[in-house]
CSV table of C-alpha atoms in Angstrom, one decimal:
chain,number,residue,atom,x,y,z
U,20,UNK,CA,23.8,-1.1,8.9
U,21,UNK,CA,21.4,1.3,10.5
U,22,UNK,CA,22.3,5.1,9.3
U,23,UNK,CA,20.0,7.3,10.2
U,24,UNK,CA,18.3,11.2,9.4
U,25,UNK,CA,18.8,10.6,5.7
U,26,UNK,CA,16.5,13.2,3.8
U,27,UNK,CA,13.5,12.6,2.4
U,28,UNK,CA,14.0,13.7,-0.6
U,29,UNK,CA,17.5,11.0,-0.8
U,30,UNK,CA,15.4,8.1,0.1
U,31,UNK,CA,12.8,9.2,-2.4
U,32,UNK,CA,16.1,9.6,-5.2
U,33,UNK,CA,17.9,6.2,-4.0
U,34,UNK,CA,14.7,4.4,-5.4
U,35,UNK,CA,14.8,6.2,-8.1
U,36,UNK,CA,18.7,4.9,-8.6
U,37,UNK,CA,17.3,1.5,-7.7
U,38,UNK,CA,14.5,1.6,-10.1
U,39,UNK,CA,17.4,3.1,-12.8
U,40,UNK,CA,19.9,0.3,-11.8
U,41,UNK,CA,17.5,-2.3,-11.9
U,42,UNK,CA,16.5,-1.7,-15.8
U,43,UNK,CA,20.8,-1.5,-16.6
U,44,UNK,CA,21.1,-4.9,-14.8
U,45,UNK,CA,18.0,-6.6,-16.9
U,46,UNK,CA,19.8,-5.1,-20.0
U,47,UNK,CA,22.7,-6.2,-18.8
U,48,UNK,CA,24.8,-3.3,-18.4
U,49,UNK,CA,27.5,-4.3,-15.7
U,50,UNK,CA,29.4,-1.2,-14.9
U,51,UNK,CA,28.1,2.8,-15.7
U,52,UNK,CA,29.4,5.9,-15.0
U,53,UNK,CA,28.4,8.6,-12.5
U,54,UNK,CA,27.4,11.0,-15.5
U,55,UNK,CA,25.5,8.5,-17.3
U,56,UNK,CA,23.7,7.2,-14.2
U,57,UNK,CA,22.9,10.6,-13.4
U,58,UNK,CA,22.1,11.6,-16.5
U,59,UNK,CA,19.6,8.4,-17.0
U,60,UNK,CA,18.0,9.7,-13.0
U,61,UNK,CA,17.4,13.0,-14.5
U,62,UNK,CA,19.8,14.2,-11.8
U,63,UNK,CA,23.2,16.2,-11.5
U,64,UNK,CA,26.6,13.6,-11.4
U,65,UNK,CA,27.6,15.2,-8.1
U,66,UNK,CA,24.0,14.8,-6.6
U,67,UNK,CA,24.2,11.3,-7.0
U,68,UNK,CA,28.4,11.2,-5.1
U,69,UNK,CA,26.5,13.0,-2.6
U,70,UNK,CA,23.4,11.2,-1.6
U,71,UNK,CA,25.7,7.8,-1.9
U,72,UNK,CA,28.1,9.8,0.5
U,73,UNK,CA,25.6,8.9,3.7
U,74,UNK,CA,26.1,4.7,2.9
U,75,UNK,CA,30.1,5.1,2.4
U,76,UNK,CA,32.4,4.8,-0.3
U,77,UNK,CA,30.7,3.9,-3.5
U,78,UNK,CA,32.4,3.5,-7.3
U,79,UNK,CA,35.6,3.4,-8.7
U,80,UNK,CA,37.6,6.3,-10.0
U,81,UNK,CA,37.9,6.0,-13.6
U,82,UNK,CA,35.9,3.2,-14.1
U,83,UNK,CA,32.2,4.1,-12.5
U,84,UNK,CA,30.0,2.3,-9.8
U,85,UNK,CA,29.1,-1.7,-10.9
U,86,UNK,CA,25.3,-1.6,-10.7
U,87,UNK,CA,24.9,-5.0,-9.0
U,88,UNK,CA,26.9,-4.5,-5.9
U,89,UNK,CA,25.3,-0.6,-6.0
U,90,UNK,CA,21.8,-1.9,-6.2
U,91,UNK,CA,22.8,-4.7,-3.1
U,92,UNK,CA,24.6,-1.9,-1.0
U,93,UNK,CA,21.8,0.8,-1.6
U,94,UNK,CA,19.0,-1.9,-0.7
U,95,UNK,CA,21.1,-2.8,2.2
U,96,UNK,CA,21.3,0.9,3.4
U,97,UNK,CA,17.7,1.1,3.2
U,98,UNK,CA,16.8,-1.8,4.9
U,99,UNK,CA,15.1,-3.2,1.4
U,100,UNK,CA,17.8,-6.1,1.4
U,101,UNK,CA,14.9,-8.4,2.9
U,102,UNK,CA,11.2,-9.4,2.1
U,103,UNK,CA,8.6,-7.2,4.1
U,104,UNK,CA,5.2,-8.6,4.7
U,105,UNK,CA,2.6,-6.3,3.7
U,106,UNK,CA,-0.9,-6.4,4.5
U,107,UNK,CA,-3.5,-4.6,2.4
U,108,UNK,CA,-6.5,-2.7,3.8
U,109,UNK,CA,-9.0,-1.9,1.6
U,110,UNK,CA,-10.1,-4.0,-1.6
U,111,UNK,CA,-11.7,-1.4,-4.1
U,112,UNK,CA,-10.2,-0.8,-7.5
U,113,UNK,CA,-7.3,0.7,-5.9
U,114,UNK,CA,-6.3,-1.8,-3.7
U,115,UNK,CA,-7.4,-4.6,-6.4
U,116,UNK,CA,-4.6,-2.8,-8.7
U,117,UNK,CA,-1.9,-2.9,-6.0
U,118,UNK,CA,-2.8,-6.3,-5.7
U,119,UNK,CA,-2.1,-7.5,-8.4
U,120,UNK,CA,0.9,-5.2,-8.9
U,121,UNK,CA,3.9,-7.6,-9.8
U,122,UNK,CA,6.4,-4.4,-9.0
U,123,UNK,CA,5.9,-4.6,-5.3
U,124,UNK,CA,6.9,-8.1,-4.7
U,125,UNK,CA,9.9,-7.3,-6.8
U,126,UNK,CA,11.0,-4.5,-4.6
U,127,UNK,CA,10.8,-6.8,-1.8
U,128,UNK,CA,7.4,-5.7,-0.5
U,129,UNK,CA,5.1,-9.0,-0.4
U,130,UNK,CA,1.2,-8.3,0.3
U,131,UNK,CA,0.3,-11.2,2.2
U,132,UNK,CA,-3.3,-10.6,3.3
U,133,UNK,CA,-6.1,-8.4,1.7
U,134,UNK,CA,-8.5,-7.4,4.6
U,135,UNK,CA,-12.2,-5.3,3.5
U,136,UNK,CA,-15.3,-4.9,5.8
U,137,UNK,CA,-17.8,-5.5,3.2
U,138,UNK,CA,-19.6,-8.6,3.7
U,139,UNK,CA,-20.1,-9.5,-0.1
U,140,UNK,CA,-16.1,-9.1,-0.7
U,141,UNK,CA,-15.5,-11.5,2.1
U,142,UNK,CA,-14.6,-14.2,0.8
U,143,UNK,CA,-13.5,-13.4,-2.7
U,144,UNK,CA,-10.0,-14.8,-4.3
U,145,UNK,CA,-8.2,-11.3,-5.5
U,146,UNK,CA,-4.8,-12.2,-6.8
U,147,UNK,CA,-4.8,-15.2,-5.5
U,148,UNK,CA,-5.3,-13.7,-1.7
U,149,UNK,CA,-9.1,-14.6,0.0
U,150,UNK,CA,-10.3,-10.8,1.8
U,151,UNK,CA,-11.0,-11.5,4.9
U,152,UNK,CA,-12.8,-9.4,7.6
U,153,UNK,CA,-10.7,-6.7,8.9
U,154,UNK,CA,-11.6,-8.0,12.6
U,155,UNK,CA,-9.5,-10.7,11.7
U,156,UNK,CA,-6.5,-9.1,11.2
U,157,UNK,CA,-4.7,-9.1,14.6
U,158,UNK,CA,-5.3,-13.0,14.6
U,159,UNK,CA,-2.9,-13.1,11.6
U,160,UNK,CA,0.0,-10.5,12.0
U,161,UNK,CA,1.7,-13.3,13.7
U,162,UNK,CA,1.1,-16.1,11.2
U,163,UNK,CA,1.8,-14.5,8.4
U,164,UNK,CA,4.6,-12.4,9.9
U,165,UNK,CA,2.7,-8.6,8.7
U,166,UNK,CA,4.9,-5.5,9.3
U,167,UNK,CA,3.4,-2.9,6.8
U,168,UNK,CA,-0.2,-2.1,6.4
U,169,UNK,CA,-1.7,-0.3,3.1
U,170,UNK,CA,-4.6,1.3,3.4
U,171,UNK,CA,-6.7,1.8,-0.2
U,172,UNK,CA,-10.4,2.3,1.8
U,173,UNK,CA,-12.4,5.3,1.1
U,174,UNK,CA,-11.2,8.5,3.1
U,175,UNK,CA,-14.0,8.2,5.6
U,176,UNK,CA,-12.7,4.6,6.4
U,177,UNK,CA,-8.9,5.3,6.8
U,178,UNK,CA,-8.8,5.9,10.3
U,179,UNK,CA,-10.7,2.9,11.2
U,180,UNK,CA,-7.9,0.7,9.4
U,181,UNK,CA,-5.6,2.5,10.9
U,182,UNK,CA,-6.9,1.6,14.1
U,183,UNK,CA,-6.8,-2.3,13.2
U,184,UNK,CA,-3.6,-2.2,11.9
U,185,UNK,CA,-2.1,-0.5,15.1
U,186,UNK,CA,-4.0,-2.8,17.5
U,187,UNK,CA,-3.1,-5.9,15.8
U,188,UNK,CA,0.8,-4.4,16.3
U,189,UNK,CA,1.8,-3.2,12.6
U,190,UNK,CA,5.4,-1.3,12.5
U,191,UNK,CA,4.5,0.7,9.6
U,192,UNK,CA,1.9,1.7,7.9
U,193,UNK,CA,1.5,3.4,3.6
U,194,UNK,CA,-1.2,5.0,3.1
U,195,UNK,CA,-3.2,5.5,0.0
U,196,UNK,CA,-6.6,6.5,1.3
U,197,UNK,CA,-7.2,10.6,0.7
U,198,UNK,CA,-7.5,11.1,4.6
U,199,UNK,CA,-4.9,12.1,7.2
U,200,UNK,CA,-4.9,8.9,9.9
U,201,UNK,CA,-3.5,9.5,14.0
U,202,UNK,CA,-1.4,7.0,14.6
U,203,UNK,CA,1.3,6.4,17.6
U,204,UNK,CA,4.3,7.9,16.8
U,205,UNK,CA,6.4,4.2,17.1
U,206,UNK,CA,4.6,3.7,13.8
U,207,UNK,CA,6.0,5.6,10.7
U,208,UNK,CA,3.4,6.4,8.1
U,209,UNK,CA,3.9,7.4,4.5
U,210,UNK,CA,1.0,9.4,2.7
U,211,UNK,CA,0.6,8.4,-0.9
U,212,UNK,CA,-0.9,11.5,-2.6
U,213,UNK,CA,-1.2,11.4,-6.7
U,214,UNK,CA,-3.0,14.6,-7.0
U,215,UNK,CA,0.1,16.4,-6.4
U,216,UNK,CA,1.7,15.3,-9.6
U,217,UNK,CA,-1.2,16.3,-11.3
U,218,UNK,CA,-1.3,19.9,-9.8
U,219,UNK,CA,2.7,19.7,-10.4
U,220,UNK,CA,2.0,19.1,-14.3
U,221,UNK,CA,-0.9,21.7,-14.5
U,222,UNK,CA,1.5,24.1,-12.8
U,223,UNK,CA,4.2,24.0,-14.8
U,224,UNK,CA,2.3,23.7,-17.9
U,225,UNK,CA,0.5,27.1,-16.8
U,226,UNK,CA,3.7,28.7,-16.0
U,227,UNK,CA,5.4,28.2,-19.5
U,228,UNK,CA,1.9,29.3,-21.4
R,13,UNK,CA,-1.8,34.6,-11.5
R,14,UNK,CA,1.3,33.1,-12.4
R,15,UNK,CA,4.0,32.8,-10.0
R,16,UNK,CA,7.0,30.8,-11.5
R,17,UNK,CA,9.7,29.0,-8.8
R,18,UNK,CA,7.7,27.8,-6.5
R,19,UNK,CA,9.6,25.1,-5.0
R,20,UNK,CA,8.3,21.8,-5.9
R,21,UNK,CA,8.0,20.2,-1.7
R,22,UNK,CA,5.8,23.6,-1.5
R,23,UNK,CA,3.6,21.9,-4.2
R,24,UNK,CA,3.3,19.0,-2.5
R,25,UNK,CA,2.5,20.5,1.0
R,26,UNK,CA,-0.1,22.7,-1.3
R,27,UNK,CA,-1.6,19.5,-2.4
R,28,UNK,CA,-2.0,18.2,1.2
R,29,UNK,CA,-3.4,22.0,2.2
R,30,UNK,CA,-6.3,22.0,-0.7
R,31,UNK,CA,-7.5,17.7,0.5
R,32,UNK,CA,-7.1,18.9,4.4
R,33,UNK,CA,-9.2,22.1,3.7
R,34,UNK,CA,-11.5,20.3,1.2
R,35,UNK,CA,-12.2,17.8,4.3
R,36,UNK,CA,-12.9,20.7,6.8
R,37,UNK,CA,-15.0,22.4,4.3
R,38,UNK,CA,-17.0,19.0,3.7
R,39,UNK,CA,-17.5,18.9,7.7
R,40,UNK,CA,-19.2,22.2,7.5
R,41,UNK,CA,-16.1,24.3,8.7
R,42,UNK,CA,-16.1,27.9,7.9
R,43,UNK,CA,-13.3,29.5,9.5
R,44,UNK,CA,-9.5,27.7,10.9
R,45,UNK,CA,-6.7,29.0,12.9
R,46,UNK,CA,-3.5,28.5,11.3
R,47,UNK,CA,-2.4,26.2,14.4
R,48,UNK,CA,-5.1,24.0,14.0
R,49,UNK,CA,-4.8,23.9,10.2
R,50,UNK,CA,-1.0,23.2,10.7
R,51,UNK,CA,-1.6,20.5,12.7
R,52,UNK,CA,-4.6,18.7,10.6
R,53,UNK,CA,-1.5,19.0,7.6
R,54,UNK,CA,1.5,17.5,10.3
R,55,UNK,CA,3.5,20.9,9.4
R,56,UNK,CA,4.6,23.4,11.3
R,57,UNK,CA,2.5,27.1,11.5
R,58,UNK,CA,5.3,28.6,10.5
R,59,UNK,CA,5.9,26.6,7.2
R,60,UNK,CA,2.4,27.1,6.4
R,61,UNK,CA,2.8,30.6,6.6
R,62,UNK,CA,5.6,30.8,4.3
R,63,UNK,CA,4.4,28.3,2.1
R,64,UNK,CA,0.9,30.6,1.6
R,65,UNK,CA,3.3,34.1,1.6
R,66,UNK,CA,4.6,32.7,-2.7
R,67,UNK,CA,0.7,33.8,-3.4
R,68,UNK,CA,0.0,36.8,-1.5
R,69,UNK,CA,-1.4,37.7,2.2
R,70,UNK,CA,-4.2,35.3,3.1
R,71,UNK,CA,-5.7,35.0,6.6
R,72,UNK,CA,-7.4,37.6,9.2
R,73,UNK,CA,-5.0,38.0,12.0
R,74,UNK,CA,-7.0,36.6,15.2
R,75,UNK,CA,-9.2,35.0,13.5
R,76,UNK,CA,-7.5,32.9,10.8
R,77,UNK,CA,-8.2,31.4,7.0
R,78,UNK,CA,-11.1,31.5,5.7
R,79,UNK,CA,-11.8,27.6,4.5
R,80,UNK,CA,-13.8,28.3,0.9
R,81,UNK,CA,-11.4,31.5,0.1
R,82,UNK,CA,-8.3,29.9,0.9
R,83,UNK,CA,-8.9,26.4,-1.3
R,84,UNK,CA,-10.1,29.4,-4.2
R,85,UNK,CA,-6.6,31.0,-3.9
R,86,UNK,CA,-4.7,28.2,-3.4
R,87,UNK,CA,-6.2,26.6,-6.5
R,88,UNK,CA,-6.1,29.7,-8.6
R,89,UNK,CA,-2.4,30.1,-7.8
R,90,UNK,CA,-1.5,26.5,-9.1
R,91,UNK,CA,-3.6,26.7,-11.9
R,92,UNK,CA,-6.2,24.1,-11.0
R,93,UNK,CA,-9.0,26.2,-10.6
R,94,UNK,CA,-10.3,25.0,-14.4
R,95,UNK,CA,-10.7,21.6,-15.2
R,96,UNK,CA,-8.1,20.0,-17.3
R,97,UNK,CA,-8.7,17.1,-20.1
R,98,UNK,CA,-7.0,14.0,-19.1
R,99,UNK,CA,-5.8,10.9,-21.7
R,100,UNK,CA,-4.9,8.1,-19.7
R,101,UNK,CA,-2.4,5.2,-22.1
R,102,UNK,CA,-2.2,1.4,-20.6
R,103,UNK,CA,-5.9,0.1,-19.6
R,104,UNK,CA,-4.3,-3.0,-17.0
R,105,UNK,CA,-4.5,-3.1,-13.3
R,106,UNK,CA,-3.4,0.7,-12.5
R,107,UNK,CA,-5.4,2.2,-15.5
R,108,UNK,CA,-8.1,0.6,-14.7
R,109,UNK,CA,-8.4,1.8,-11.0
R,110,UNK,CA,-7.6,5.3,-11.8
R,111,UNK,CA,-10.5,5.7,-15.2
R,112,UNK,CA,-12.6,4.3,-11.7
R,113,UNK,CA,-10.9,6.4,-9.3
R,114,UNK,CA,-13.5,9.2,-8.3
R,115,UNK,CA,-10.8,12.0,-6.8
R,116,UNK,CA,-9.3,13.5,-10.2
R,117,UNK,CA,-12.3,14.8,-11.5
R,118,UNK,CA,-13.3,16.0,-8.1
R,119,UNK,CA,-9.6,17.6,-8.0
R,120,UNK,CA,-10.4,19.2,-11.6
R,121,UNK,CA,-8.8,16.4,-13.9
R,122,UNK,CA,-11.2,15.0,-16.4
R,123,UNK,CA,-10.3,11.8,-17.8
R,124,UNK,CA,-12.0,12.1,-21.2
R,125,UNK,CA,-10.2,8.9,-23.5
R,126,UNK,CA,-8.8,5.6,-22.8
R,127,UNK,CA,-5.9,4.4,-25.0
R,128,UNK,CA,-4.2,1.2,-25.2
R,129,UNK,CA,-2.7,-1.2,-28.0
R,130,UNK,CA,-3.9,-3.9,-27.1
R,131,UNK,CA,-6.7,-5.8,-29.8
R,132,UNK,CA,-8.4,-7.3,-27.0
R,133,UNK,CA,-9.0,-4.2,-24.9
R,134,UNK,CA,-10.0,-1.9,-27.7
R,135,UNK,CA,-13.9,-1.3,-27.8
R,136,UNK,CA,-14.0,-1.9,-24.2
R,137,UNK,CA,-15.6,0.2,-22.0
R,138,UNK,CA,-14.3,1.4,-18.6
R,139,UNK,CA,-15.9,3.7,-16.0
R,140,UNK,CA,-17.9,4.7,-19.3
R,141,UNK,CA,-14.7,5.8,-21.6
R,142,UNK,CA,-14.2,3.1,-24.7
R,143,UNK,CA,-11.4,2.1,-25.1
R,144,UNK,CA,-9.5,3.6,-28.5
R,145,UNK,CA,-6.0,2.3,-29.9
R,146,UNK,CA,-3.4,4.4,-29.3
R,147,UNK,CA,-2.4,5.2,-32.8
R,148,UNK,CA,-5.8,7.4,-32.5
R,149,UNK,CA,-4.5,9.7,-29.9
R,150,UNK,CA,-3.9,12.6,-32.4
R,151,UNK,CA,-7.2,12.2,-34.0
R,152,UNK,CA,-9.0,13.0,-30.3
R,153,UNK,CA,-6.3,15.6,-29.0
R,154,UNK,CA,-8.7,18.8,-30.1
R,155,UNK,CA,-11.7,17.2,-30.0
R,156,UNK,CA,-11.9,16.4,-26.5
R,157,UNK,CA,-9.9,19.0,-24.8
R,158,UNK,CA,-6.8,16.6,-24.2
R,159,UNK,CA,-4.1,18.5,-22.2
R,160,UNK,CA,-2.7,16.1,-19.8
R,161,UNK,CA,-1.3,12.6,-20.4
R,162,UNK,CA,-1.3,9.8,-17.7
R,163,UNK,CA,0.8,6.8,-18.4
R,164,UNK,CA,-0.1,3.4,-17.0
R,165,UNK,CA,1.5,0.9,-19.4
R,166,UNK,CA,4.1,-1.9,-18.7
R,167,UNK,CA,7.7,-0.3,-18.7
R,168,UNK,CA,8.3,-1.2,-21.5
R,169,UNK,CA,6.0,0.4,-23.6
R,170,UNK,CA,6.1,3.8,-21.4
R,171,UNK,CA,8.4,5.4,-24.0
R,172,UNK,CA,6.3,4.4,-26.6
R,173,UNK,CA,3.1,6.4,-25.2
R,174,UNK,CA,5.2,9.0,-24.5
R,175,UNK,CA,6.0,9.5,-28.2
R,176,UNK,CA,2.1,9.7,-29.3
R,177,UNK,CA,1.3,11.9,-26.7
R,178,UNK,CA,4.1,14.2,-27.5
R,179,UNK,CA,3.9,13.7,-31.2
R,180,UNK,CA,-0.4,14.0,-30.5
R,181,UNK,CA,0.5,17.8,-28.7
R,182,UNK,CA,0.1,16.9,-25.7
R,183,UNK,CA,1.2,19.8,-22.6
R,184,UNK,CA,1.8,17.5,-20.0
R,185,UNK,CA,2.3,13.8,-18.6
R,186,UNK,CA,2.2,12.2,-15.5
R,187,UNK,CA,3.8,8.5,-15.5
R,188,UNK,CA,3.3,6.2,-13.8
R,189,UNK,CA,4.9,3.5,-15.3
R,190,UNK,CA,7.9,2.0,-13.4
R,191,UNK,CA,10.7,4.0,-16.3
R,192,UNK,CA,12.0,6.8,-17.2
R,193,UNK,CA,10.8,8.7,-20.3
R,194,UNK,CA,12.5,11.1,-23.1
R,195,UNK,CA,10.5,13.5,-24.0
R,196,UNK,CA,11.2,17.5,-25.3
R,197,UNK,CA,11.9,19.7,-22.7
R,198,UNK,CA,9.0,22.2,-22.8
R,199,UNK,CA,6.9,18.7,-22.0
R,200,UNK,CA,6.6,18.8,-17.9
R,201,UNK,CA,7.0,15.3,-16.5
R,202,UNK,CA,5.8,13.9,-13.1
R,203,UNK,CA,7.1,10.2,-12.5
R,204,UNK,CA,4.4,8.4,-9.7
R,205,UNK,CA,6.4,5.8,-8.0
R,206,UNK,CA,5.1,4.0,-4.7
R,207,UNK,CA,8.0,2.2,-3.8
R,208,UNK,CA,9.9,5.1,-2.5
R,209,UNK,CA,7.2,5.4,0.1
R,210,UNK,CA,7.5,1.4,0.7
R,211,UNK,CA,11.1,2.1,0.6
R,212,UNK,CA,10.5,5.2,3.2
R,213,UNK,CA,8.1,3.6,5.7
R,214,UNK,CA,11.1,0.2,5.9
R,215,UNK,CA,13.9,2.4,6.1
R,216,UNK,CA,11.9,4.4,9.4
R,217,UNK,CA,10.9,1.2,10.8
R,218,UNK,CA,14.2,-0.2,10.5
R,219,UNK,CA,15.9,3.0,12.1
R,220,UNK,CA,14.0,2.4,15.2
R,221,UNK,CA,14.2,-1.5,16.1
């Protein structure tokens, strides 16, 4: 199923749902409600109807959605219904943490290869993964089949991954370095950004003082 | 200043504004056009524009923003021109790589005490901060200035930091722990999740093959 020009802002609350779902299932709730699923998203009921609007009919009147087949049919809408081999850029503490970050392989996001330029981290075992040269990483895209590249390097060194990833023929590429990166336009990037949060929280707090 | 209902995707885009500028400024860069800002940030001029109008008249028609002045009013406007005391809860992976992670203080968010429950952890040190048990949270609240909570334990025990924050005083919390927490309403929350960019950058890639 390919559905395009979703928002944003439903992509970023359908992993929310997913995240949500996922916690009922391991307690093993089967079925819930569109007012307590919204209500456990922090969202409004009819919010939830309508971002699940853009995949088709979802739920049943009455009763509520089953959280199994809504987890399977939101992954499926998504494209998150497969395993995506990841490569990692960048093997400071950042990149060390999302290394060894069990929630990623969970959501179907496997990190496959953990590439760094520095000669004394060459070579190291990080989560089981050995870094290897970043030189070396269009020599594995194919091998290992790599389709997202993260990038955790220091601002200044963003680009220069970037420019790796792209020649060794990434598709995508996440990017957690505090630098903006010019890539083709074929290849989507997301920029992970945690300061925002933080200037969210200050915000608000200020605004209620 | 305090300027209440500023929508929260013009927070974000503020976010990106203040680490675009702060690069320019770093690179010696005085004065910007709001073109060439716009296009540094991947937004439009005109979204710029109205994203800088919730604050006031900034800029010198013909000649553009002034870099130092406009990351002053920006940050004055968001309330992040004063550094705020940070407590981070969960000293794993994540925790670990954010006590490290040199941007928050830059950005004005001092992490000033480590928490976790964990017998083996407490009386370590990390990026200089010992780590304290969690129960002491209260006891250090006034002491050190503690404003802002960051969550970084297993799921499973987010809710449980959440309550000695709160119950500590606490203004603030930003979690990034993979669940969702109950806390009193005049507590702002920030939920950090990655996936949704993972989630993003698949769903983009899988709209174009």
């Amino acid at each position: 199923m390919k559905t395009q020009n979703i928002p944003k802002a439903t992509i970023k609350r359908l992993a929310v749902y997913i995240q949500v779902l996922t916690g009922l299932k391991r307690d093993g709730v089967e079925v819930i409600s569109s007012e307590k699923l919204a209500r456990a998203c922090s969202v409004n009921p009819s919010q939830i109807r309508k971002d699940l609007a853009y995949f088709g009919e979802f739920g049943v009147r009455g009763v509520g959605y089953y959280v199994h087949e809504l987890i399977s049919s939101i992954k499926q809408s998504l494209g998150v219904d497969r395993v995506w081999g990841c490569a990692l850029v960048g093997v400071g503490n950042l990149g060390r943490a999302l290394l060894r970050h069990k929630e990623f392989a969970l959501r179907g996001f496997s990190i496959r290869a953990a590439f760094d330029c520095d000669p004394y981290k060459i070579g190291e075992v990080v989560s089981g993964l050995e870094v290897v040269c970043t030189r070396q990483f269009k020599a594995r895209v194919e091998e290992l089949g790599l389709e997202i590249g993260i990038i955790t390097t220091p601002p200044e060194r963003a680009q220069r991954a970037a420019n790796y990833l792209v020649d060794g023929g990434i598709k995508g590429i996440v990017n957690f370095a505090q630098a903006r990166i010019d890539v083709p336009k074929n290849v989507p990037v997301e920029y992970v950004d945690f300061t925002h949060h933080f200037y969210s929280v200050a915000f608000n707090i200020s605004s209620m003082e």
